[in-house]
XYZ file of C-alpha atoms in Angstrom:
230
model
C 14.554 -200.308 -212.857
C 14.719 -203.817 -211.464
C 15.062 -204.362 -207.725
C 18.344 -206.153 -208.487
C 19.703 -202.997 -210.134
C 18.479 -200.902 -207.212
C 20.303 -203.207 -204.800
C 23.502 -202.981 -206.845
C 23.291 -199.175 -206.861
C 23.295 -198.873 -203.066
C 23.777 -198.865 -200.169
C 20.577 -196.874 -199.613
C 19.379 -194.660 -196.796
C 15.595 -194.411 -196.389
C 14.981 -191.099 -194.632
C 11.546 -191.260 -192.987
C 9.858 -188.283 -191.295
C 8.057 -190.547 -188.785
C 8.125 -194.214 -187.800
C 5.736 -195.855 -190.328
C 6.658 -193.663 -193.333
C 9.537 -196.025 -194.106
C 7.105 -198.924 -194.452
C 4.330 -197.035 -196.249
C 6.597 -195.369 -198.780
C 9.564 -197.709 -199.142
C 8.840 -200.934 -197.264
C 8.714 -203.065 -200.400
C 11.840 -201.320 -201.705
C 13.776 -202.097 -198.513
C 12.685 -205.743 -198.623
C 13.492 -206.088 -202.334
C 16.930 -204.493 -201.965
C 17.838 -206.767 -199.077
C 16.536 -209.898 -200.808
C 18.787 -209.052 -203.762
C 21.879 -208.837 -201.585
C 21.903 -205.061 -201.137
C 21.887 -202.893 -198.041
C 19.168 -200.464 -197.007
C 19.418 -198.404 -193.829
C 16.706 -196.246 -192.268
C 16.835 -192.960 -190.385
C 13.795 -191.505 -188.614
C 13.705 -187.727 -188.476
C 11.120 -187.178 -185.719
C 10.139 -189.150 -182.638
C 6.510 -189.478 -183.813
C 5.211 -188.441 -180.398
C 2.627 -185.976 -181.702
C 0.278 -188.524 -183.261
C -2.104 -188.816 -180.286
C -2.105 -185.577 -178.268
C -3.575 -185.743 -174.772
C -4.353 -189.463 -174.877
C -5.005 -190.539 -171.260
C -1.906 -192.196 -169.811
C 0.130 -191.516 -172.935
C 2.695 -188.758 -172.600
C 5.006 -187.839 -175.455
C 7.858 -189.941 -174.090
C 5.716 -193.072 -173.881
C 4.317 -192.580 -177.386
C 7.814 -192.029 -178.786
C 9.063 -195.214 -177.111
C 6.138 -197.216 -178.508
C 6.640 -195.913 -182.020
C 10.356 -196.716 -181.856
C 9.500 -200.265 -180.786
C 6.981 -200.625 -183.619
C 9.511 -199.347 -186.148
C 12.170 -201.793 -184.940
C 9.739 -204.687 -185.360
C 8.794 -203.506 -188.857
C 12.435 -203.168 -189.925
C 13.235 -206.655 -188.661
C 10.545 -208.007 -190.993
C 11.791 -205.898 -193.890
C 15.410 -206.865 -193.288
C 16.539 -203.285 -192.737
C 18.340 -203.819 -189.443
C 19.044 -201.162 -186.810
C 18.019 -197.560 -187.554
C 19.250 -194.073 -186.773
C 16.817 -191.997 -184.688
C 17.308 -188.232 -184.950
C 14.501 -187.475 -182.456
C 13.345 -184.109 -183.718
C 10.065 -183.139 -182.028
C 7.072 -184.239 -184.069
C 5.394 -181.411 -186.036
C 7.903 -178.684 -185.070
C 10.975 -179.339 -187.225
C 13.950 -176.957 -187.278
C 14.548 -175.171 -190.554
C 17.696 -174.925 -192.712
C 20.108 -172.496 -191.105
C 18.938 -173.375 -187.600
C 21.894 -174.776 -185.581
C 19.915 -177.950 -184.772
C 19.174 -178.516 -188.465
C 22.793 -177.970 -189.506
C 24.190 -180.212 -186.752
C 21.745 -182.929 -187.774
C 22.798 -182.641 -191.423
C 26.438 -182.980 -190.342
C 25.565 -186.021 -188.243
C 23.621 -187.766 -191.011
C 26.328 -186.995 -193.577
C 28.983 -188.544 -191.329
C 26.745 -191.555 -190.658
C 26.198 -192.028 -194.401
C 29.886 -191.635 -195.182
C 30.792 -194.328 -192.653
C 28.379 -196.769 -194.328
C 29.167 -195.896 -197.920
C 25.648 -194.639 -198.662
C 25.218 -193.849 -202.367
C 21.474 -193.212 -202.590
C 18.994 -191.503 -200.283
C 15.220 -191.934 -200.606
C 13.218 -189.296 -198.743
C 9.661 -187.999 -198.779
C 8.651 -185.624 -201.572
C 9.293 -181.966 -200.788
C 5.735 -181.155 -201.921
C 4.078 -183.368 -199.300
C 1.373 -181.540 -197.308
C 3.092 -182.104 -193.940
C 5.801 -179.962 -192.357
C 7.855 -182.953 -191.161
C 7.860 -184.478 -194.642
C 9.025 -181.191 -196.145
C 11.727 -180.895 -193.489
C 12.958 -184.426 -194.199
C 13.362 -183.515 -197.878
C 15.306 -180.388 -196.914
C 17.517 -182.478 -194.663
C 18.295 -184.928 -197.476
C 19.222 -182.004 -199.698
C 21.539 -180.633 -197.002
C 23.210 -184.037 -196.638
C 23.661 -184.230 -200.422
C 25.406 -180.855 -200.298
C 27.950 -182.379 -197.899
C 28.616 -185.780 -199.467
C 28.279 -187.403 -202.882
C 24.905 -189.150 -202.847
C 22.014 -189.367 -205.288
C 18.671 -188.232 -203.863
C 15.252 -189.645 -204.733
C 11.885 -188.677 -203.301
C 8.976 -190.999 -202.550
C 5.330 -190.179 -201.990
C 3.229 -190.834 -198.900
C 0.726 -188.015 -198.320
C 1.675 -186.730 -201.751
C -0.701 -189.246 -203.310
C -3.598 -187.224 -201.842
C -2.609 -183.986 -203.619
C -5.183 -183.078 -206.279
C -2.750 -181.575 -208.803
C 0.004 -184.130 -208.258
C 0.648 -184.790 -211.955
C 1.238 -181.098 -212.617
C 3.432 -180.583 -209.584
C 5.815 -183.454 -210.345
C 6.028 -182.598 -214.040
C 9.656 -182.168 -215.034
C 10.990 -184.707 -212.534
C 12.363 -187.981 -213.829
C 10.197 -190.780 -212.420
C 12.014 -193.995 -211.565
C 9.803 -197.078 -211.320
C 11.304 -199.980 -209.372
C 9.719 -203.422 -209.503
C 9.275 -204.262 -205.830
C 6.459 -206.819 -206.078
C 8.621 -209.444 -204.362
C 8.870 -207.217 -201.295
C 5.117 -206.657 -200.945
C 4.353 -209.560 -198.575
C 6.980 -208.362 -196.116
C 5.806 -204.764 -196.469
C 2.265 -205.777 -195.483
C 3.506 -207.719 -192.454
C 5.733 -204.818 -191.466
C 2.846 -202.357 -191.691
C 0.896 -204.470 -189.221
C 3.634 -203.700 -186.670
C 2.649 -200.018 -186.685
C -0.518 -200.708 -184.714
C -0.634 -197.296 -183.045
C -1.060 -195.686 -186.471
C -3.809 -198.092 -187.501
C -6.174 -197.335 -184.637
C -4.767 -199.668 -182.013
C -2.936 -199.402 -178.665
C -3.539 -195.673 -178.011
C -7.091 -194.527 -177.306
C -8.943 -191.453 -176.054
C -6.790 -188.759 -177.673
C -8.278 -185.406 -178.614
C -7.138 -186.147 -182.161
C -7.002 -189.927 -182.378
C -4.881 -190.350 -185.497
C -5.549 -193.302 -187.768
C -4.029 -193.872 -191.191
C -6.724 -193.428 -193.849
C -7.509 -196.240 -196.260
C -5.990 -194.193 -199.102
C -2.596 -194.461 -197.411
C -2.911 -198.173 -196.753
C -3.664 -198.746 -200.437
C -0.006 -197.864 -201.059
C 0.675 -201.436 -199.946
C -1.099 -202.712 -203.070
C 1.173 -201.009 -205.600
C 3.484 -203.528 -207.363
C 6.137 -200.881 -207.994
C 7.838 -198.173 -205.957
C 7.897 -194.814 -207.744
C 10.705 -192.408 -206.971
C 11.334 -188.890 -208.212
C 14.982 -188.367 -209.104
C 16.206 -185.029 -207.741
C 18.998 -183.231 -209.564
C 21.046 -180.711 -207.620
C 22.183 -177.547 -209.364
C 25.960 -177.550 -209.977
């Protein structure tokens, strides 16, 4: 699929588990859609505050505020505009059936309806991270409420050993997003806290591994098309 066709098929919602997943997984897609006259919105599921537990001088509220600021700067570079922040607690997502989950699905569905969203891109439901799985479940719940097409993108999924087997049977959509790569790289630089900067001294000082940053070198964005049972 060309980025022009992707733009024409929108508007899109990029549903990101944490601030930075939007840039890693779909930054070039956002930039390419916007440069082709389309619209791409972003919603962040969690506040991202669990990335640096117990860092001296960095409580959860301060980390969440920093990550929101970083995400806003990245989206300005990508052309994505203002974002929706759902502010679930990092690493402890509610599950389908939980009142918080269902209210959030209602909220996102109404938000999408107001903006005419036709496609949602969300992290793969096989990603080895509970927040990424929860984001996929949330997209599915939204799709059960309104008419949207759901696609899944990979972030941590690229590290899964048996990835080819696990995605077998899904239709893979390849979108040429090479034109968006320069802006994606600049946007990723905005997420300094996830690249080893700004927050220091945490018990688990998170830093994105090189394997994740190599996603910025891919000339295409690969999406798995998810079909809902009738």
